[in-house]
């Protein structure tokens, strides 16, 4: 019997869907085992197709993307009801991902910026999207654009998480294999990743860290074998879960933390702040401040993928 | 009702907690707004603790450790200082006044200094007013709901136009 499968995108870039396709010829093996009943990015489906299914009819649904508006939440709830196993696929569903950075702003800020202020906007009448639009007989409704981006598990119960921006394709396959073999771990687990830090799987040489200078990736070509953090690049390896195979590191680019924090860590960004401050060289306030002033936009850097899942979840307004 | 600040104090075991203890045994009066938490060393205090304290209702957080050079574990207080400077730098990005967190060195013999520090910090926080971060964040999410309760049952909707 084939597994009834759905794949959905909320507020995401489509990269997770592409990662599913990137399993290449293995997709054929997957297709043999799975009946894709819903996959908006790849095939023509309507929400009504999902609504027409019985509750719990989907064996597995992979939801990628964050919950940014009421449509995302509505469909998350619908899919939750219709599925036996709901998986948060990718950093956005898992932790809010890049869209979660919007939580440093308000809905109002964002709409104003995009529709009124941006350099490329021509909008003399100052039109801003409305939830309802009416003209004569015609009436239209738009989803509500939220003030705060949410993770999938902030709106529905999630059974499993496959981290990554995007997840490594082979990790998606092993997660799917676990489903059809009935070899799934305890509910709520992270699947398709390890339990140690990225530094543990990183092939670079590490020495005692004593940072004296910070640089941005655009300002240097890093040495290929030496720990990037020791070269002054902010690398989130110490606070990020292993599992990606050190993809960025192997391309000579520091880790930005997309695989999320380790088990038991409630705030990846704060963890990074603590870890990084620990390995700075200076001891005097003035020198410390001078060094820290080289760190551009620290909070967004540390919370690049995890802001919506952090303790505060958003900026205070 | 007048605002009474809630302050969490993380005190290192070897110097600052002993200093606070001394203030107590010497019966020095100081503001009762502080709730102290003893940690082994100021270097043990992670930014997560501070955020958590603020999130759970503290209006201010005071961190106290041994004077530079006196840390029982050699370097812990330098680490605390670096974390503190960094933490202060990011607080405004969260929309929180940086003055809500303060680091001070308090020796075991400085009971009096501890008492006056607490008084002073309590006044600073009183002037800043309540933080109420949990409430304000909750409030910021009040309208983040599906506007029409029935809408899941609305007919139509094209998944590809999502
Ligand atoms: S900090 Fe980055 S470069 Fe250094 S060991 Fe960790 S993952 Fe590798
Ligand atoms: S190195 Fe870091 S940012 Fe890059 S894929 Fe791995 S976890 Fe994600
Ligand atoms: S033991 Fe007091 S600061 Fe380290």
Short mmCIF file of N, CA and C in Angstrom, two decimals, chain B residues 100 112 140:
data_model
loop_
_atom_site.label_atom_id
_atom_site.label_comp_id
_atom_site.label_asym_id
_atom_site.label_seq_id
_atom_site.Cartn_x
_atom_site.Cartn_y
_atom_site.Cartn_z
N UNK B 100 18.40 48.22 32.05
CA UNK B 100 17.72 47.21 32.88
C UNK B 100 18.65 46.10 33.34
N UNK B 112 28.25 46.84 52.70
CA UNK B 112 27.65 48.16 52.61
C UNK B 112 27.49 48.60 51.16
N UNK B 140 1.02 42.16 21.34
CA UNK B 140 1.42 42.35 19.94
C UNK B 140 0.93 41.20 19.06
#
